[in-house]
Amino acid sequence: MKQMSWQDYYDGFFDWSFSTQKSYACRLSGYGPAAEVWELAQELAFYDEGFAAGFLEKAFAAGVRFAPAQVLEMTFILPEPLLSKFARETSVPFDREELEEICTLIDEDSFLKISGRAGVRLWDEEDSPGQTDAGDAPEPAKVPGGRIGLWGILGAFLAGILLAGYRRGGKEQDRGSG
């Protein structure tokens, strides 16, 4: 079987039928940049998610490393063990927002590794994502720098308004009934 370069495969990909795309993928001598590999994997997944997952796995084995945003998009194609593997070896570290998205989609060891690599701790060391003692409610994530943030402030403000309205309403009812 004649080998095919990544450039030839990428250049002709959209002109071929799905069966030809699959056949030629098996002849690849190497892979291109992660963005191109991911672009073609998404097209392959439209017809066959299993084949697309295998295509991504072969690219990964050949040394292609994906960005965190790409790994997050792969959640509909890759099973959890592969997603965890890809997340552990991204081309750049995850940021806090990406870590919050992926924390329940990969195994705990992988999550601890990628959050350590990023230098971001979402939970205390003894707390792990989704783990609590029986009957205990999960503790909220620590707020960085002790700041509450815009949504926290808005929520507290709204709760204060609602509580004040409730108390005012109760006092008016007491005066009217007496």
Short mmCIF file of N, CA, C and O in Angstrom, two decimals, residues 44-96:
data_model
loop_
_atom_site.label_atom_id
_atom_site.label_comp_id
_atom_site.label_asym_id
_atom_site.label_seq_id
_atom_site.Cartn_x
_atom_site.Cartn_y
_atom_site.Cartn_z
N LEU A 44 -14.75 13.64 9.81
CA LEU A 44 -14.87 12.19 9.88
C LEU A 44 -15.92 11.77 10.90
O LEU A 44 -16.66 10.81 10.68
N ALA A 45 -15.99 12.48 12.01
CA ALA A 45 -16.95 12.16 13.07
C ALA A 45 -18.39 12.34 12.61
O ALA A 45 -19.30 11.70 13.15
N PHE A 46 -18.60 13.18 11.64
CA PHE A 46 -19.95 13.39 11.12
C PHE A 46 -20.52 12.07 10.60
O PHE A 46 -21.72 11.80 10.73
N TYR A 47 -19.65 11.22 10.03
CA TYR A 47 -20.09 9.93 9.49
C TYR A 47 -19.82 8.76 10.41
O TYR A 47 -20.56 7.79 10.42
N ASP A 48 -18.71 8.85 11.18
CA ASP A 48 -18.32 7.70 12.00
C ASP A 48 -17.47 8.18 13.17
O ASP A 48 -16.26 8.38 13.02
N GLU A 49 -18.09 8.35 14.34
CA GLU A 49 -17.37 8.85 15.51
C GLU A 49 -16.27 7.89 15.96
O GLU A 49 -15.21 8.33 16.40
N GLY A 50 -16.50 6.62 15.84
CA GLY A 50 -15.49 5.64 16.23
C GLY A 50 -14.25 5.75 15.36
O GLY A 50 -13.12 5.68 15.86
N PHE A 51 -14.44 5.90 14.06
CA PHE A 51 -13.29 6.05 13.17
C PHE A 51 -12.55 7.36 13.48
O PHE A 51 -11.32 7.39 13.51
N ALA A 52 -13.31 8.42 13.74
CA ALA A 52 -12.70 9.71 14.07
C ALA A 52 -11.87 9.61 15.34
O ALA A 52 -10.77 10.18 15.43
N ALA A 53 -12.37 8.88 16.34
CA ALA A 53 -11.62 8.69 17.58
C ALA A 53 -10.32 7.95 17.31
O ALA A 53 -9.26 8.31 17.84
N GLY A 54 -10.37 6.93 16.48
CA GLY A 54 -9.17 6.19 16.11
C GLY A 54 -8.19 7.06 15.33
O GLY A 54 -6.97 6.98 15.54
N PHE A 55 -8.70 7.91 14.47
CA PHE A 55 -7.88 8.84 13.70
C PHE A 55 -7.14 9.80 14.65
O PHE A 55 -5.94 10.01 14.53
N LEU A 56 -7.87 10.32 15.63
CA LEU A 56 -7.26 11.22 16.61
C LEU A 56 -6.23 10.48 17.46
O LEU A 56 -5.15 11.03 17.76
N GLU A 57 -6.54 9.26 17.84
CA GLU A 57 -5.61 8.48 18.66
C GLU A 57 -4.31 8.20 17.90
O GLU A 57 -3.21 8.29 18.47
N LYS A 58 -4.40 7.89 16.60
CA LYS A 58 -3.20 7.66 15.80
C LYS A 58 -2.39 8.94 15.66
O LYS A 58 -1.15 8.91 15.73
N ALA A 59 -3.06 10.07 15.48
CA ALA A 59 -2.36 11.35 15.38
C ALA A 59 -1.65 11.66 16.69
O ALA A 59 -0.50 12.11 16.70
N PHE A 60 -2.32 11.39 17.80
CA PHE A 60 -1.72 11.62 19.12
C PHE A 60 -0.48 10.73 19.29
O PHE A 60 0.56 11.18 19.76
N ALA A 61 -0.61 9.46 18.91
CA ALA A 61 0.52 8.53 19.02
C ALA A 61 1.69 8.98 18.15
O ALA A 61 2.85 8.70 18.48
N ALA A 62 1.38 9.69 17.07
CA ALA A 62 2.43 10.19 16.17
C ALA A 62 3.02 11.51 16.67
O ALA A 62 3.91 12.06 16.02
N GLY A 63 2.52 12.02 17.79
CA GLY A 63 3.11 13.22 18.38
C GLY A 63 2.29 14.49 18.28
O GLY A 63 2.73 15.54 18.74
N VAL A 64 1.10 14.43 17.71
CA VAL A 64 0.26 15.62 17.63
C VAL A 64 -0.30 15.91 19.02
O VAL A 64 -0.84 15.02 19.67
N ARG A 65 -0.16 17.15 19.47
CA ARG A 65 -0.70 17.57 20.76
C ARG A 65 -1.68 18.71 20.52
O ARG A 65 -1.39 19.65 19.80
N PHE A 66 -2.83 18.58 21.13
CA PHE A 66 -3.93 19.51 20.90
C PHE A 66 -3.99 20.56 21.99
O PHE A 66 -3.54 20.34 23.11
N ALA A 67 -4.61 21.68 21.67
CA ALA A 67 -4.82 22.75 22.64
C ALA A 67 -5.98 22.36 23.55
O ALA A 67 -6.85 21.57 23.16
N PRO A 68 -6.03 22.91 24.76
CA PRO A 68 -7.14 22.59 25.68
C PRO A 68 -8.53 22.82 25.06
O PRO A 68 -9.43 21.99 25.26
N ALA A 69 -8.70 23.89 24.32
CA ALA A 69 -10.02 24.16 23.71
C ALA A 69 -10.40 23.04 22.74
O ALA A 69 -11.57 22.64 22.67
N GLN A 70 -9.42 22.52 22.01
CA GLN A 70 -9.70 21.42 21.09
C GLN A 70 -10.07 20.15 21.87
O GLN A 70 -11.00 19.44 21.50
N VAL A 71 -9.35 19.88 22.95
CA VAL A 71 -9.64 18.70 23.77
C VAL A 71 -11.06 18.80 24.33
O VAL A 71 -11.81 17.82 24.34
N LEU A 72 -11.45 19.98 24.76
CA LEU A 72 -12.82 20.17 25.28
C LEU A 72 -13.86 19.90 24.19
O LEU A 72 -14.94 19.37 24.47
N GLU A 73 -13.56 20.24 22.96
CA GLU A 73 -14.49 19.97 21.86
C GLU A 73 -14.56 18.48 21.52
O GLU A 73 -15.53 18.03 20.91
N MET A 74 -13.55 17.73 21.91
CA MET A 74 -13.49 16.30 21.59
C MET A 74 -14.38 15.44 22.49
O MET A 74 -14.49 14.24 22.27
N THR A 75 -15.02 16.05 23.46
CA THR A 75 -15.80 15.27 24.42
C THR A 75 -16.92 14.47 23.75
O THR A 75 -17.33 13.45 24.29
N PHE A 76 -17.40 14.91 22.60
CA PHE A 76 -18.47 14.17 21.95
C PHE A 76 -17.93 13.02 21.09
O PHE A 76 -18.69 12.18 20.65
N ILE A 77 -16.61 12.97 20.90
CA ILE A 77 -16.01 11.93 20.06
C ILE A 77 -15.24 10.90 20.90
O ILE A 77 -15.37 9.70 20.69
N LEU A 78 -14.45 11.38 21.84
CA LEU A 78 -13.53 10.50 22.56
C LEU A 78 -14.13 9.92 23.83
O LEU A 78 -14.80 10.63 24.58
N PRO A 79 -13.86 8.65 24.10
CA PRO A 79 -14.26 8.09 25.39
C PRO A 79 -13.38 8.70 26.50
O PRO A 79 -12.29 9.21 26.23
N GLU A 80 -13.83 8.62 27.73
CA GLU A 80 -13.15 9.26 28.86
C GLU A 80 -11.68 8.89 28.99
O GLU A 80 -10.85 9.78 29.20
N PRO A 81 -11.27 7.63 28.83
CA PRO A 81 -9.84 7.33 28.98
C PRO A 81 -8.97 8.06 27.94
O PRO A 81 -7.90 8.57 28.28
N LEU A 82 -9.44 8.15 26.70
CA LEU A 82 -8.67 8.87 25.68
C LEU A 82 -8.70 10.37 25.93
O LEU A 82 -7.68 11.04 25.77
N LEU A 83 -9.84 10.88 26.34
CA LEU A 83 -9.95 12.30 26.63
C LEU A 83 -8.99 12.67 27.77
O LEU A 83 -8.30 13.69 27.70
N SER A 84 -8.91 11.83 28.77
CA SER A 84 -7.99 12.05 29.89
C SER A 84 -6.55 12.07 29.40
O SER A 84 -5.74 12.92 29.80
N LYS A 85 -6.22 11.13 28.55
CA LYS A 85 -4.87 11.02 28.00
C LYS A 85 -4.51 12.28 27.20
O LYS A 85 -3.43 12.84 27.37
N PHE A 86 -5.42 12.73 26.37
CA PHE A 86 -5.18 13.93 25.56
C PHE A 86 -5.05 15.16 26.45
O PHE A 86 -4.24 16.03 26.20
N ALA A 87 -5.88 15.23 27.50
CA ALA A 87 -5.85 16.39 28.41
C ALA A 87 -4.53 16.47 29.16
O ALA A 87 -4.03 17.56 29.43
N ARG A 88 -3.96 15.32 29.51
CA ARG A 88 -2.69 15.31 30.24
C ARG A 88 -1.54 15.85 29.42
O ARG A 88 -0.54 16.31 29.97
N GLU A 89 -1.66 15.80 28.11
CA GLU A 89 -0.54 16.19 27.25
C GLU A 89 -0.93 17.23 26.22
O GLU A 89 -0.60 17.09 25.03
N THR A 90 -1.62 18.26 26.63
CA THR A 90 -1.98 19.33 25.70
C THR A 90 -0.75 20.14 25.32
O THR A 90 0.27 20.12 26.02
N SER A 91 -0.87 20.88 24.23
CA SER A 91 0.25 21.69 23.75
C SER A 91 0.55 22.86 24.68
O SER A 91 1.69 23.33 24.74
N VAL A 92 -0.45 23.34 25.38
CA VAL A 92 -0.30 24.42 26.37
C VAL A 92 -1.15 24.05 27.58
O VAL A 92 -2.09 23.26 27.47
N PRO A 93 -0.87 24.62 28.76
CA PRO A 93 -1.69 24.29 29.94
C PRO A 93 -3.13 24.81 29.82
O PRO A 93 -3.40 25.77 29.09
N PHE A 94 -4.01 24.18 30.55
CA PHE A 94 -5.40 24.62 30.65
C PHE A 94 -5.44 25.90 31.49
O PHE A 94 -4.64 26.07 32.41
N ASP A 95 -6.41 26.77 31.20
CA ASP A 95 -6.62 27.91 32.09
C ASP A 95 -7.74 27.54 33.06
O ASP A 95 -8.33 26.46 32.98
N ARG A 96 -8.03 28.42 34.02
CA ARG A 96 -9.01 28.13 35.06
C ARG A 96 -10.38 27.76 34.46
O ARG A 96 -11.00 26.78 34.87
#
